[in-house]
């Protein structure tokens, strides 16, 4: 992970991670939330969240020393986006094989609280899967909030 100034010059050293980052988000304090996949663990590629302070050090109040494994069920979760809402909750979105129609792709959103725990007030289980029909492949490419913090999925 590298941070560049507006003129394109390097602001700070590159953060070297053993994991593969796939999406990043910034907190209002310039802390960095990184979402990605780790190397294979027992034949699976678990998704992780990492919270780094603005100086690059792990945020010890998040997960276990700034690191959290999630979604290790073995599903192939293609991470596309990470967002933070005004309450500091983290929303990650991506594509998964549909549970109802395995030959198609569904959208999945998962929401976490600022400390990294799953937000079970989001669709009662912390995540939502959206499948539009039995033969459509639906793919998530981008997420944004509108002025009322409704999630817009493209």
PDB file of C-alpha atoms in Angstrom:
ATOM      1  CA  UNK A   1       0.000   0.000   0.000  1.00  0.00           C
ATOM      2  CA  UNK A   2       1.463   3.363  -0.988  1.00  0.00           C
ATOM      3  CA  UNK A   3       0.240   6.873  -0.218  1.00  0.00           C
ATOM      4  CA  UNK A   4       0.917   9.632  -2.754  1.00  0.00           C
ATOM      5  CA  UNK A   5       0.626  13.415  -2.350  1.00  0.00           C
ATOM      6  CA  UNK A   6      -1.708  15.319  -4.715  1.00  0.00           C
ATOM      7  CA  UNK A   7       1.316  16.141  -6.925  1.00  0.00           C
ATOM      8  CA  UNK A   8       2.163  12.427  -7.270  1.00  0.00           C
ATOM      9  CA  UNK A   9       5.135  12.359  -4.914  1.00  0.00           C
ATOM     10  CA  UNK A  10       5.427   9.629  -2.277  1.00  0.00           C
ATOM     11  CA  UNK A  11       4.024  10.785   1.069  1.00  0.00           C
ATOM     12  CA  UNK A  12       5.286   7.876   3.162  1.00  0.00           C
ATOM     13  CA  UNK A  13       6.937   4.536   2.748  1.00  0.00           C
ATOM     14  CA  UNK A  14       5.117   1.628   1.207  1.00  0.00           C
ATOM     15  CA  UNK A  15       3.403  -0.739   3.647  1.00  0.00           C
ATOM     16  CA  UNK A  16       4.420  -4.285   2.833  1.00  0.00           C
ATOM     17  CA  UNK A  17       1.698  -6.820   3.532  1.00  0.00           C
ATOM     18  CA  UNK A  18       1.753 -10.615   3.318  1.00  0.00           C
ATOM     19  CA  UNK A  19      -1.861 -10.516   2.155  1.00  0.00           C
ATOM     20  CA  UNK A  20      -3.388  -9.412  -1.139  1.00  0.00           C
ATOM     21  CA  UNK A  21      -5.225  -6.081  -0.722  1.00  0.00           C
ATOM     22  CA  UNK A  22      -8.328  -5.731  -2.894  1.00  0.00           C
ATOM     23  CA  UNK A  23     -10.032  -2.612  -1.518  1.00  0.00           C
ATOM     24  CA  UNK A  24      -9.139   0.275   0.784  1.00  0.00           C
ATOM     25  CA  UNK A  25     -11.058   2.962   2.650  1.00  0.00           C
ATOM     26  CA  UNK A  26      -9.966   5.899   4.783  1.00  0.00           C
ATOM     27  CA  UNK A  27     -11.365   6.989   8.128  1.00  0.00           C
ATOM     28  CA  UNK A  28     -11.811  10.716   8.875  1.00  0.00           C
ATOM     29  CA  UNK A  29      -8.567  10.452  10.906  1.00  0.00           C
ATOM     30  CA  UNK A  30      -6.689   9.161   7.801  1.00  0.00           C
ATOM     31  CA  UNK A  31      -6.496   5.634   9.225  1.00  0.00           C
ATOM     32  CA  UNK A  32      -6.450   2.991   6.512  1.00  0.00           C
ATOM     33  CA  UNK A  33      -8.906   0.090   6.274  1.00  0.00           C
ATOM     34  CA  UNK A  34      -7.614  -2.645   3.970  1.00  0.00           C
ATOM     35  CA  UNK A  35      -9.773  -5.521   2.757  1.00  0.00           C
ATOM     36  CA  UNK A  36      -8.349  -8.470   0.878  1.00  0.00           C
ATOM     37  CA  UNK A  37      -7.612 -12.161   0.821  1.00  0.00           C
ATOM     38  CA  UNK A  38      -4.878 -14.059   2.586  1.00  0.00           C
ATOM     39  CA  UNK A  39      -2.884 -16.979   1.333  1.00  0.00           C
ATOM     40  CA  UNK A  40      -4.575 -20.376   1.345  1.00  0.00           C
ATOM     41  CA  UNK A  41      -5.544 -21.655   4.787  1.00  0.00           C
ATOM     42  CA  UNK A  42      -6.642 -25.301   4.660  1.00  0.00           C
ATOM     43  CA  UNK A  43      -7.616 -24.918   1.003  1.00  0.00           C
ATOM     44  CA  UNK A  44      -9.537 -21.670   1.534  1.00  0.00           C
ATOM     45  CA  UNK A  45      -8.658 -18.028   0.900  1.00  0.00           C
ATOM     46  CA  UNK A  46     -10.145 -16.193   3.873  1.00  0.00           C
ATOM     47  CA  UNK A  47     -11.100 -12.551   3.537  1.00  0.00           C
ATOM     48  CA  UNK A  48      -9.449 -10.204   6.003  1.00  0.00           C
ATOM     49  CA  UNK A  49      -9.815  -6.667   7.259  1.00  0.00           C
ATOM     50  CA  UNK A  50      -6.795  -4.744   8.492  1.00  0.00           C
ATOM     51  CA  UNK A  51      -6.955  -1.377  10.295  1.00  0.00           C
ATOM     52  CA  UNK A  52      -3.771   0.674  10.194  1.00  0.00           C
ATOM     53  CA  UNK A  53      -3.355   3.991  11.934  1.00  0.00           C
ATOM     54  CA  UNK A  54      -2.303   6.943   9.799  1.00  0.00           C
ATOM     55  CA  UNK A  55       1.347   6.265  10.726  1.00  0.00           C
ATOM     56  CA  UNK A  56       1.069   2.669   9.422  1.00  0.00           C
ATOM     57  CA  UNK A  57       0.964   0.927  12.799  1.00  0.00           C
ATOM     58  CA  UNK A  58      -1.831  -1.597  13.556  1.00  0.00           C
ATOM     59  CA  UNK A  59      -4.884  -0.309  15.436  1.00  0.00           C
ATOM     60  CA  UNK A  60      -4.947  -2.564  18.511  1.00  0.00           C
ATOM     61  CA  UNK A  61      -8.632  -1.737  19.186  1.00  0.00           C
ATOM     62  CA  UNK A  62      -9.645  -3.418  15.916  1.00  0.00           C
ATOM     63  CA  UNK A  63      -9.940  -7.214  15.731  1.00  0.00           C
ATOM     64  CA  UNK A  64      -6.747  -8.837  16.979  1.00  0.00           C
ATOM     65  CA  UNK A  65      -4.006  -6.204  16.891  1.00  0.00           C
ATOM     66  CA  UNK A  66      -5.575  -4.497  13.873  1.00  0.00           C
ATOM     67  CA  UNK A  67      -6.262  -7.687  11.910  1.00  0.00           C
ATOM     68  CA  UNK A  68      -9.474  -9.685  11.424  1.00  0.00           C
ATOM     69  CA  UNK A  69     -10.262 -12.831   9.385  1.00  0.00           C
ATOM     70  CA  UNK A  70     -13.790 -13.012   7.984  1.00  0.00           C
ATOM     71  CA  UNK A  71     -15.872 -14.997   5.511  1.00  0.00           C
ATOM     72  CA  UNK A  72     -13.746 -18.126   5.742  1.00  0.00           C
ATOM     73  CA  UNK A  73     -16.595 -20.422   4.681  1.00  0.00           C
ATOM     74  CA  UNK A  74     -14.826 -21.361   1.466  1.00  0.00           C
ATOM     75  CA  UNK A  75     -17.055 -19.292  -0.810  1.00  0.00           C
ATOM     76  CA  UNK A  76     -15.170 -17.489  -3.526  1.00  0.00           C
ATOM     77  CA  UNK A  77     -15.804 -13.888  -2.466  1.00  0.00           C
ATOM     78  CA  UNK A  78     -14.570 -11.385  -5.047  1.00  0.00           C
ATOM     79  CA  UNK A  79     -14.081  -8.152  -3.104  1.00  0.00           C
ATOM     80  CA  UNK A  80     -14.855  -5.034  -5.125  1.00  0.00           C
ATOM     81  CA  UNK A  81     -15.329  -2.137  -2.693  1.00  0.00           C
ATOM     82  CA  UNK A  82     -14.957  -0.945   0.900  1.00  0.00           C
ATOM     83  CA  UNK A  83     -16.803   2.040   2.407  1.00  0.00           C
ATOM     84  CA  UNK A  84     -17.070   3.711   5.789  1.00  0.00           C
ATOM     85  CA  UNK A  85     -20.295   5.353   6.875  1.00  0.00           C
ATOM     86  CA  UNK A  86     -20.615   8.375   9.170  1.00  0.00           C
ATOM     87  CA  UNK A  87     -20.668   6.088  12.245  1.00  0.00           C
ATOM     88  CA  UNK A  88     -17.381   4.432  11.277  1.00  0.00           C
ATOM     89  CA  UNK A  89     -18.997   1.156  10.212  1.00  0.00           C
ATOM     90  CA  UNK A  90     -17.208  -0.689   7.422  1.00  0.00           C
ATOM     91  CA  UNK A  91     -19.163  -2.018   4.458  1.00  0.00           C
ATOM     92  CA  UNK A  92     -17.463  -4.410   2.077  1.00  0.00           C
ATOM     93  CA  UNK A  93     -19.106  -5.455  -1.141  1.00  0.00           C
ATOM     94  CA  UNK A  94     -18.371  -7.958  -3.810  1.00  0.00           C
ATOM     95  CA  UNK A  95     -19.507 -10.929  -5.809  1.00  0.00           C
ATOM     96  CA  UNK A  96     -20.066 -14.532  -4.736  1.00  0.00           C
ATOM     97  CA  UNK A  97     -21.444 -17.652  -6.407  1.00  0.00           C
ATOM     98  CA  UNK A  98     -25.178 -17.648  -5.814  1.00  0.00           C
ATOM     99  CA  UNK A  99     -26.297 -20.080  -3.117  1.00  0.00           C
ATOM    100  CA  UNK A 100     -29.646 -20.549  -4.895  1.00  0.00           C
ATOM    101  CA  UNK A 101     -28.286 -20.767  -8.460  1.00  0.00           C
ATOM    102  CA  UNK A 102     -24.609 -21.860  -8.379  1.00  0.00           C
ATOM    103  CA  UNK A 103     -24.015 -21.128 -12.077  1.00  0.00           C
ATOM    104  CA  UNK A 104     -24.734 -17.438 -11.493  1.00  0.00           C
ATOM    105  CA  UNK A 105     -23.164 -14.688  -9.418  1.00  0.00           C
ATOM    106  CA  UNK A 106     -24.834 -12.739  -6.623  1.00  0.00           C
ATOM    107  CA  UNK A 107     -23.931  -9.480  -4.881  1.00  0.00           C
ATOM    108  CA  UNK A 108     -22.930  -9.592  -1.238  1.00  0.00           C
ATOM    109  CA  UNK A 109     -22.565  -6.746   1.246  1.00  0.00           C
ATOM    110  CA  UNK A 110     -21.174  -7.272   4.748  1.00  0.00           C
ATOM    111  CA  UNK A 111     -21.080  -4.602   7.476  1.00  0.00           C
ATOM    112  CA  UNK A 112     -18.735  -4.398  10.457  1.00  0.00           C
ATOM    113  CA  UNK A 113     -18.675  -2.137  13.482  1.00  0.00           C
ATOM    114  CA  UNK A 114     -15.670   0.181  14.013  1.00  0.00           C
ATOM    115  CA  UNK A 115     -14.031  -2.435  16.297  1.00  0.00           C
ATOM    116  CA  UNK A 116     -14.221  -5.106  13.566  1.00  0.00           C
ATOM    117  CA  UNK A 117     -17.146  -7.092  14.954  1.00  0.00           C
ATOM    118  CA  UNK A 118     -19.958  -8.098  12.598  1.00  0.00           C
ATOM    119  CA  UNK A 119     -22.844  -5.581  12.653  1.00  0.00           C
ATOM    120  CA  UNK A 120     -25.893  -7.793  13.206  1.00  0.00           C
ATOM    121  CA  UNK A 121     -28.230  -4.795  12.870  1.00  0.00           C
ATOM    122  CA  UNK A 122     -27.487  -4.931   9.113  1.00  0.00           C
ATOM    123  CA  UNK A 123     -30.121  -7.288   7.661  1.00  0.00           C
ATOM    124  CA  UNK A 124     -30.220  -9.040  11.093  1.00  0.00           C
ATOM    125  CA  UNK A 125     -27.159 -11.195  10.251  1.00  0.00           C
ATOM    126  CA  UNK A 126     -24.546  -8.631   9.234  1.00  0.00           C
ATOM    127  CA  UNK A 127     -24.723  -9.350   5.517  1.00  0.00           C
ATOM    128  CA  UNK A 128     -27.070  -9.355   2.562  1.00  0.00           C
ATOM    129  CA  UNK A 129     -26.947 -11.370  -0.654  1.00  0.00           C
ATOM    130  CA  UNK A 130     -28.844 -10.162  -3.705  1.00  0.00           C
ATOM    131  CA  UNK A 131     -29.664 -12.447  -6.611  1.00  0.00           C
ATOM    132  CA  UNK A 132     -31.777 -11.116  -9.476  1.00  0.00           C
ATOM    133  CA  UNK A 133     -33.412 -14.170 -11.026  1.00  0.00           C
ATOM    134  CA  UNK A 134     -32.159 -17.676 -11.701  1.00  0.00           C
ATOM    135  CA  UNK A 135     -30.240 -17.077 -14.916  1.00  0.00           C
ATOM    136  CA  UNK A 136     -28.764 -13.604 -14.444  1.00  0.00           C
ATOM    137  CA  UNK A 137     -25.208 -13.056 -13.404  1.00  0.00           C
ATOM    138  CA  UNK A 138     -25.171  -9.905 -11.296  1.00  0.00           C
ATOM    139  CA  UNK A 139     -21.864  -8.208 -10.543  1.00  0.00           C
ATOM    140  CA  UNK A 140     -21.005  -5.436  -8.137  1.00  0.00           C
ATOM    141  CA  UNK A 141     -18.541  -2.861  -9.449  1.00  0.00           C
ATOM    142  CA  UNK A 142     -18.957   0.106  -7.127  1.00  0.00           C
ATOM    143  CA  UNK A 143     -20.630   1.298  -3.919  1.00  0.00           C
ATOM    144  CA  UNK A 144     -21.437   4.846  -2.792  1.00  0.00           C
ATOM    145  CA  UNK A 145     -23.677   6.468  -0.199  1.00  0.00           C
ATOM    146  CA  UNK A 146     -26.328   9.015  -1.042  1.00  0.00           C
ATOM    147  CA  UNK A 147     -27.039  12.002   1.251  1.00  0.00           C
ATOM    148  CA  UNK A 148     -29.187   9.782   3.532  1.00  0.00           C
ATOM    149  CA  UNK A 149     -26.479   7.073   3.686  1.00  0.00           C
ATOM    150  CA  UNK A 150     -28.483   4.651   1.603  1.00  0.00           C
ATOM    151  CA  UNK A 151     -26.108   2.324  -0.216  1.00  0.00           C
ATOM    152  CA  UNK A 152     -26.095   2.664  -3.993  1.00  0.00           C
ATOM    153  CA  UNK A 153     -24.775  -0.410  -5.785  1.00  0.00           C
ATOM    154  CA  UNK A 154     -23.563  -0.265  -9.374  1.00  0.00           C
TER     155      UNK A 154
END
